[in-house]
PDB file of C-alpha atoms in Angstrom:
ATOM      1  CA  MET H   1      58.451  -0.848  38.139  1.00 45.00           C
ATOM      2  CA  SER H   2      56.400  -2.391  35.327  1.00 47.00           C
ATOM      3  CA  ALA H   3      57.564  -5.582  33.680  1.00 49.00           C
ATOM      4  CA  HIS H   4      59.480  -5.268  30.428  1.00 52.00           C
ATOM      5  CA  GLY H   5      59.875  -7.800  27.613  1.00 54.00           C
ATOM      6  CA  VAL H   6      62.276  -8.332  24.747  1.00 62.00           C
ATOM      7  CA  ILE H   7      61.182  -8.314  21.136  1.00 66.00           C
ATOM      8  CA  HIS H   8      63.417  -9.622  18.340  1.00 66.00           C
ATOM      9  CA  ILE H   9      63.397  -7.720  15.086  1.00 70.00           C
ATOM     10  CA  LEU H  10      65.143  -8.367  11.804  1.00 71.00           C
ATOM     11  CA  ASP H  11      68.084  -6.059  11.154  1.00 71.00           C
ATOM     12  CA  SER H  12      67.695  -5.014   7.509  1.00 72.00           C
ATOM     13  CA  THR H  13      71.439  -4.293   7.225  1.00 76.00           C
ATOM     14  CA  SER H  14      72.864  -7.541   8.642  1.00 76.00           C
ATOM     15  CA  GLY H  15      69.876  -9.743   7.937  1.00 76.00           C
ATOM     16  CA  LYS H  16      70.039 -11.053  11.520  1.00 78.00           C
ATOM     17  CA  ALA H  17      67.495 -10.923  14.333  1.00 75.00           C
ATOM     18  CA  ARG H  18      68.467  -8.706  17.186  1.00 73.00           C
ATOM     19  CA  PRO H  19      66.676  -8.027  20.471  1.00 72.00           C
ATOM     20  CA  LEU H  20      64.733  -4.860  20.964  1.00 61.00           C
ATOM     21  CA  LYS H  21      64.564  -3.990  24.630  1.00 60.00           C
ATOM     22  CA  LEU H  22      61.460  -2.185  25.883  1.00 56.00           C
ATOM     23  CA  THR H  23      62.413   0.191  28.647  1.00 58.00           C
ATOM     24  CA  SER H  24      59.331   2.432  28.609  1.00 57.00           C
ATOM     25  CA  ASP H  25      55.723   2.534  27.502  1.00 56.00           C
ATOM     26  CA  LYS H  26      56.828   3.621  24.012  1.00 59.00           C
ATOM     27  CA  LEU H  27      58.410   1.445  21.380  1.00 55.00           C
ATOM     28  CA  GLY H  28      61.691   2.896  20.168  1.00 59.00           C
ATOM     29  CA  VAL H  29      62.667   1.995  16.583  1.00 58.00           C
ATOM     30  CA  ASN H  30      65.989   3.170  15.165  1.00 64.00           C
ATOM     31  CA  ASP H  31      65.879   1.265  11.867  1.00 64.00           C
ATOM     32  CA  SER H  32      64.828   3.718   9.145  1.00 71.00           C
ATOM     33  CA  VAL H  33      62.934   1.108   7.090  1.00 68.00           C
ATOM     34  CA  ALA H  34      60.983  -0.060  10.148  1.00 64.00           C
ATOM     35  CA  GLN H  35      60.262   3.544  11.062  1.00 69.00           C
ATOM     36  CA  ALA H  36      58.886   4.191   7.603  1.00 71.00           C
ATOM     37  CA  SER H  37      56.685   1.079   7.798  1.00 66.00           C
ATOM     38  CA  LEU H  38      55.352   2.083  11.185  1.00 62.00           C
ATOM     39  CA  THR H  39      54.675   5.582   9.899  1.00 68.00           C
ATOM     40  CA  ASN H  40      52.651   4.138   7.026  1.00 67.00           C
ATOM     41  CA  ILE H  41      50.656   1.963   9.436  1.00 60.00           C
ATOM     42  CA  GLU H  42      49.999   4.917  11.708  1.00 62.00           C
ATOM     43  CA  SER H  43      48.925   6.989   8.727  1.00 62.00           C
ATOM     44  CA  SER H  44      46.549   4.263   7.578  1.00 58.00           C
ATOM     45  CA  LEU H  45      44.958   3.912  10.981  1.00 52.00           C
ATOM     46  CA  THR H  46      44.575   7.592  11.731  1.00 55.00           C
ATOM     47  CA  SER H  47      43.659   8.988   8.331  1.00 51.00           C
ATOM     48  CA  THR H  48      43.215   7.611   4.820  1.00 53.00           C
ATOM     49  CA  LEU H  49      44.280   4.075   3.935  1.00 52.00           C
ATOM     50  CA  ILE H  50      46.988   4.187   1.263  1.00 60.00           C
ATOM     51  CA  VAL H  51      46.668   1.452  -1.366  1.00 59.00           C
ATOM     52  CA  GLU H  52      49.239   1.312  -4.167  1.00 68.00           C
ATOM     53  CA  ASP H  53      47.921  -1.740  -6.025  1.00 71.00           C
ATOM     54  CA  SER H  54      45.916  -0.435  -9.009  1.00 73.00           C
ATOM     55  CA  VAL H  55      43.372  -3.280  -8.950  1.00 73.00           C
ATOM     56  CA  ALA H  56      42.740  -2.788  -5.222  1.00 69.00           C
ATOM     57  CA  GLN H  57      42.483   0.948  -5.765  1.00 71.00           C
ATOM     58  CA  GLY H  58      39.842   0.407  -8.433  1.00 72.00           C
ATOM     59  CA  SER H  59      37.835  -1.911  -6.165  1.00 70.00           C
ATOM     60  CA  LEU H  60      38.015   0.503  -3.245  1.00 64.00           C
ATOM     61  CA  SER H  61      36.998   3.361  -5.508  1.00 70.00           C
ATOM     62  CA  ASN H  62      33.932   1.406  -6.648  1.00 71.00           C
ATOM     63  CA  ILE H  63      32.998   0.592  -3.052  1.00 65.00           C
ATOM     64  CA  GLU H  64      33.357   4.234  -2.048  1.00 64.00           C
ATOM     65  CA  SER H  65      31.274   5.328  -5.024  1.00 65.00           C
ATOM     66  CA  SER H  66      28.578   2.797  -4.195  1.00 61.00           C
ATOM     67  CA  LEU H  67      28.391   3.819  -0.567  1.00 54.00           C
ATOM     68  CA  THR H  68      28.420   7.569  -1.129  1.00 59.00           C
ATOM     69  CA  SER H  69      26.225   7.850  -4.202  1.00 54.00           C
ATOM     70  CA  THR H  70      24.382   5.415  -6.452  1.00 54.00           C
ATOM     71  CA  LEU H  71      24.804   1.681  -6.034  1.00 51.00           C
ATOM     72  CA  MET H  72      26.254   0.191  -9.222  1.00 60.00           C
ATOM     73  CA  VAL H  73      24.803  -3.202 -10.213  1.00 60.00           C
ATOM     74  CA  GLU H  74      26.163  -4.936 -13.302  1.00 68.00           C
ATOM     75  CA  ASP H  75      24.048  -8.107 -13.186  1.00 71.00           C
ATOM     76  CA  SER H  76      21.187  -7.612 -15.676  1.00 73.00           C
ATOM     77  CA  VAL H  77      18.662  -9.606 -13.620  1.00 72.00           C
ATOM     78  CA  ALA H  78      19.473  -7.610 -10.492  1.00 69.00           C
ATOM     79  CA  GLN H  79      19.274  -4.389 -12.488  1.00 70.00           C
ATOM     80  CA  GLY H  80      15.825  -5.340 -13.721  1.00 70.00           C
ATOM     81  CA  SER H  81      14.649  -6.129 -10.191  1.00 71.00           C
ATOM     82  CA  LEU H  82      16.010  -2.858  -8.827  1.00 63.00           C
ATOM     83  CA  SER H  83      14.402  -0.971 -11.689  1.00 70.00           C
ATOM     84  CA  ASN H  84      11.029  -2.522 -10.861  1.00 69.00           C
ATOM     85  CA  ILE H  85      11.432  -1.605  -7.197  1.00 65.00           C
ATOM     86  CA  GLU H  86      12.333   1.954  -8.152  1.00 64.00           C
ATOM     87  CA  SER H  87       9.306   2.183 -10.431  1.00 68.00           C
ATOM     88  CA  SER H  88       7.041   0.891  -7.677  1.00 66.00           C
ATOM     89  CA  LEU H  89       8.383   3.347  -5.127  1.00 61.00           C
ATOM     90  CA  ALA H  90       8.481   6.326  -7.452  1.00 63.00           C
ATOM     91  CA  GLY H  91       5.204   5.671  -9.278  1.00 60.00           C
ATOM     92  CA  THR H  92       1.979   7.559  -8.935  1.00 60.00           C
ATOM     93  CA  LEU H  93       0.047   6.956  -5.741  1.00 56.00           C
ATOM     94  CA  THR H  94      -3.519   6.057  -6.620  1.00 62.00           C
ATOM     95  CA  THR H  95      -6.216   6.962  -4.163  1.00 60.00           C
ATOM     96  CA  THR H  96      -9.884   6.085  -4.275  1.00 62.00           C
ATOM     97  CA  SER H  97     -12.350   8.880  -4.833  1.00 65.00           C
ATOM     98  CA  ALA H  98     -14.606  10.096  -2.080  1.00 77.00           C
ATOM     99  CA  VAL H  99     -17.807   8.160  -1.483  1.00 78.00           C
ATOM    100  CA  THR H 100     -20.817   9.766  -3.134  1.00 85.00           C
ATOM    101  CA  LYS H 101     -24.379   9.181  -2.029  1.00 87.00           C
ATOM    102  CA  SER H 102     -27.779   9.883  -3.516  1.00 88.00           C
ATOM    103  CA  ALA H 103     -31.390   9.504  -2.496  1.00 91.00           C
ATOM    104  CA  THR H 104     -34.731   9.477  -4.304  1.00 93.00           C
ATOM    105  CA  GLN H 105     -38.187   9.651  -2.749  1.00 95.00           C
ATOM    106  CA  ILE H 106     -39.912   7.105  -4.998  1.00 94.00           C
ATOM    107  CA  ALA H 107     -43.234   7.261  -3.114  1.00 94.00           C
ATOM    108  CA  ASN H 108     -44.389  10.300  -1.159  1.00 95.00           C
ATOM    109  CA  SER H 109     -47.632   9.590   0.669  1.00 95.00           C
ATOM    110  CA  GLN H 110     -48.665   7.720  -2.461  1.00 96.00           C
ATOM    111  CA  SER H 111     -52.062   6.026  -2.427  1.00 97.00           C
ATOM    112  CA  VAL H 112     -51.692   2.649  -4.092  1.00 96.00           C
ATOM    113  CA  ILE H 113     -53.698  -0.423  -4.963  1.00 96.00           C
ATOM    114  CA  SER H 114     -52.439  -3.885  -5.778  1.00 96.00           C
ATOM    115  CA  GLY H 115     -50.390  -3.822  -8.977  1.00 95.00           C
ATOM    116  CA  ASP H 116     -49.320  -0.174  -8.751  1.00 96.00           C
ATOM    117  CA  PHE H 117     -45.699   0.826  -9.114  1.00 95.00           C
ATOM    118  CA  SER H 118     -44.026   3.543  -7.112  1.00 94.00           C
ATOM    119  CA  SER H 119     -44.528   6.956  -8.646  1.00 93.00           C
ATOM    120  CA  SER H 120     -40.784   7.423  -9.257  1.00 94.00           C
ATOM    121  CA  SER H 121     -37.721   5.304 -10.002  1.00 94.00           C
ATOM    122  CA  HIS H 122     -34.148   5.640  -8.739  1.00 95.00           C
ATOM    123  CA  ASN H 123     -31.122   5.920 -11.055  1.00 94.00           C
ATOM    124  CA  CYS H 124     -28.358   3.779  -9.561  1.00 92.00           C
ATOM    125  CA  SER H 125     -26.074   3.660 -12.632  1.00 91.00           C
ATOM    126  CA  SER H 126     -23.018   4.869 -10.698  1.00 89.00           C
ATOM    127  CA  GLU H 127     -23.808   3.109  -7.424  1.00 91.00           C
ATOM    128  CA  ARG H 128     -22.656  -0.210  -6.015  1.00 91.00           C
ATOM    129  CA  GLU H 129     -25.131  -0.656  -3.209  1.00 93.00           C
ATOM    130  CA  LEU H 130     -28.436   0.784  -2.108  1.00 94.00           C
ATOM    131  CA  VAL H 131     -31.094   0.670   0.589  1.00 95.00           C
ATOM    132  CA  ILE H 132     -34.830   0.904   0.158  1.00 96.00           C
ATOM    133  CA  ALA H 133     -36.782   1.949   3.245  1.00 96.00           C
ATOM    134  CA  GLY H 134     -40.243   3.246   3.969  1.00 97.00           C
ATOM    135  CA  THR H 135     -43.630   2.874   5.615  1.00 97.00           C
ATOM    136  CA  THR H 136     -47.021   1.630   4.466  1.00 97.00           C
ATOM    137  CA  THR H 137     -50.517   1.388   5.922  1.00 97.00           C
ATOM    138  CA  ASP H 138     -50.833  -2.086   4.383  1.00 97.00           C
ATOM    139  CA  MET H 139     -49.105  -4.476   6.756  1.00 96.00           C
ATOM    140  CA  SER H 140     -50.456  -7.614   5.098  1.00 95.00           C
ATOM    141  CA  ASN H 141     -48.822  -7.639   1.681  1.00 96.00           C
ATOM    142  CA  ASN H 142     -45.234  -7.735   0.488  1.00 96.00           C
ATOM    143  CA  ILE H 143     -43.657  -5.124  -1.783  1.00 97.00           C
ATOM    144  CA  ASP H 144     -41.716  -6.385  -4.820  1.00 96.00           C
ATOM    145  CA  ILE H 145     -38.530  -4.926  -6.337  1.00 96.00           C
ATOM    146  CA  TRP H 146     -38.357  -4.288 -10.075  1.00 96.00           C
ATOM    147  CA  ILE H 147     -35.263  -3.314 -12.083  1.00 96.00           C
ATOM    148  CA  SER H 148     -34.518  -1.877 -15.524  1.00 96.00           C
ATOM    149  CA  ASN H 149     -31.638  -1.102 -17.858  1.00 95.00           C
ATOM    150  CA  ASP H 150     -33.387   1.775 -19.653  1.00 96.00           C
ATOM    151  CA  ASN H 151     -35.972   3.099 -17.134  1.00 95.00           C
ATOM    152  CA  SER H 152     -38.698   1.972 -19.518  1.00 95.00           C
ATOM    153  CA  THR H 153     -38.985  -1.828 -19.468  1.00 96.00           C
ATOM    154  CA  TYR H 154     -38.934  -3.234 -15.916  1.00 96.00           C
ATOM    155  CA  TYR H 155     -38.465  -6.791 -14.654  1.00 96.00           C
ATOM    156  CA  LYS H 156     -39.188  -8.348 -11.290  1.00 96.00           C
ATOM    157  CA  TYR H 157     -35.890  -8.777  -9.423  1.00 94.00           C
ATOM    158  CA  GLY H 158     -36.122 -12.498  -8.709  1.00 90.00           C
ATOM    159  CA  SER H 159     -37.587 -13.276  -5.319  1.00 89.00           C
ATOM    160  CA  GLN H 160     -36.469  -9.985  -3.766  1.00 90.00           C
ATOM    161  CA  SER H 161     -39.368  -8.573  -1.763  1.00 94.00           C
ATOM    162  CA  MET H 162     -39.904  -6.477   1.345  1.00 96.00           C
ATOM    163  CA  TYR H 163     -42.315  -7.466   4.120  1.00 96.00           C
ATOM    164  CA  PRO H 164     -43.721  -4.711   6.347  1.00 97.00           C
ATOM    165  CA  ASP H 165     -43.525  -5.264  10.099  1.00 97.00           C
ATOM    166  CA  SER H 166     -46.477  -4.751  12.437  1.00 96.00           C
ATOM    167  CA  SER H 167     -45.856  -1.000  12.383  1.00 96.00           C
ATOM    168  CA  GLY H 168     -45.773  -0.836   8.593  1.00 97.00           C
ATOM    169  CA  ASN H 169     -42.008  -0.298   8.322  1.00 97.00           C
ATOM    170  CA  PHE H 170     -40.133  -2.047   5.532  1.00 97.00           C
ATOM    171  CA  GLY H 171     -36.614  -2.024   4.116  1.00 96.00           C
ATOM    172  CA  ILE H 172     -33.900  -3.938   2.325  1.00 96.00           C
ATOM    173  CA  ALA H 173     -30.209  -3.519   1.376  1.00 95.00           C
ATOM    174  CA  LEU H 174     -29.059  -4.572  -2.096  1.00 93.00           C
ATOM    175  CA  ASP H 175     -26.059  -4.689  -4.393  1.00 93.00           C
ATOM    176  CA  CYS H 176     -27.037  -2.946  -7.617  1.00 89.00           C
ATOM    177  CA  PRO H 177     -25.549  -4.182 -10.897  1.00 92.00           C
ATOM    178  CA  PHE H 178     -28.633  -2.700 -12.616  1.00 94.00           C
ATOM    179  CA  LYS H 179     -29.285   0.914 -13.674  1.00 95.00           C
ATOM    180  CA  TYR H 180     -32.790   1.718 -12.413  1.00 96.00           C
ATOM    181  CA  ILE H 181     -35.040   0.463  -9.629  1.00 96.00           C
ATOM    182  CA  LYS H 182     -38.634   0.932  -8.481  1.00 96.00           C
ATOM    183  CA  VAL H 183     -41.093  -1.019  -6.347  1.00 96.00           C
ATOM    184  CA  LYS H 184     -44.457  -2.652  -7.023  1.00 96.00           C
ATOM    185  CA  PHE H 185     -47.198  -2.924  -4.413  1.00 96.00           C
ATOM    186  CA  ASN H 186     -49.377  -5.972  -3.810  1.00 96.00           C
ATOM    187  CA  GLY H 187     -52.018  -4.337  -1.655  1.00 95.00           C
ATOM    188  CA  SER H 188     -53.854  -1.078  -1.036  1.00 97.00           C
ATOM    189  CA  GLY H 189     -52.564   1.620   1.253  1.00 96.00           C
ATOM    190  CA  THR H 190     -50.599   4.849   1.620  1.00 97.00           C
ATOM    191  CA  VAL H 191     -46.864   4.501   1.076  1.00 97.00           C
ATOM    192  CA  ASN H 192     -43.715   6.498   1.674  1.00 97.00           C
ATOM    193  CA  ALA H 193     -40.551   5.004   0.188  1.00 96.00           C
ATOM    194  CA  LEU H 194     -36.987   6.243  -0.123  1.00 95.00           C
ATOM    195  CA  VAL H 195     -34.100   4.734  -2.113  1.00 95.00           C
ATOM    196  CA  MET H 196     -30.562   5.641  -0.990  1.00 94.00           C
ATOM    197  CA  GLY H 197     -27.459   4.628  -2.931  1.00 91.00           C
ATOM    198  CA  SER H 198     -23.694   4.994  -2.657  1.00 90.00           C
ATOM    199  CA  ASN H 199     -20.662   4.099  -4.768  1.00 85.00           C
TER     200      ASN H 199
END
């Protein structure tokens, strides 16, 4: 037989403590007030918590509202921060445009002598970087780069030059803050040159 204990409870009629003997696995309560209290506890634990205090009811209602719908924030600084976060998350997603590329054959089997420019120029107005590449039969002389803002008046681009290798191949990669580009030859020969740009 399992061990049993004695619990003292307050008799609401006499105001005196009296023993409550446990004789089974269930607690037997004959006092109607105690029964009602236990019923309320059972109800709270198994279903909805009953709160009669109006202030507590209001607080619980706000908590329920916050958890089930929109969080209510009354602090103006916090509201501003949350508004900024919402704007950031709900704003327009900006994506970069696809890379565009262009190419211009500025010299096509062009016969040149020292001082000649390439027969064509390349418009790189909408490009950020470009490559010049080509071949020449003159392996002894460098090829200078000239730039322009209007495709009419050209200026030598500092010390930027290309030097052909022993096979006559030349090339260079450049950033292009300018609008137009062409090359100038410092020797005689036959030249093929291509300018390729991208944004």
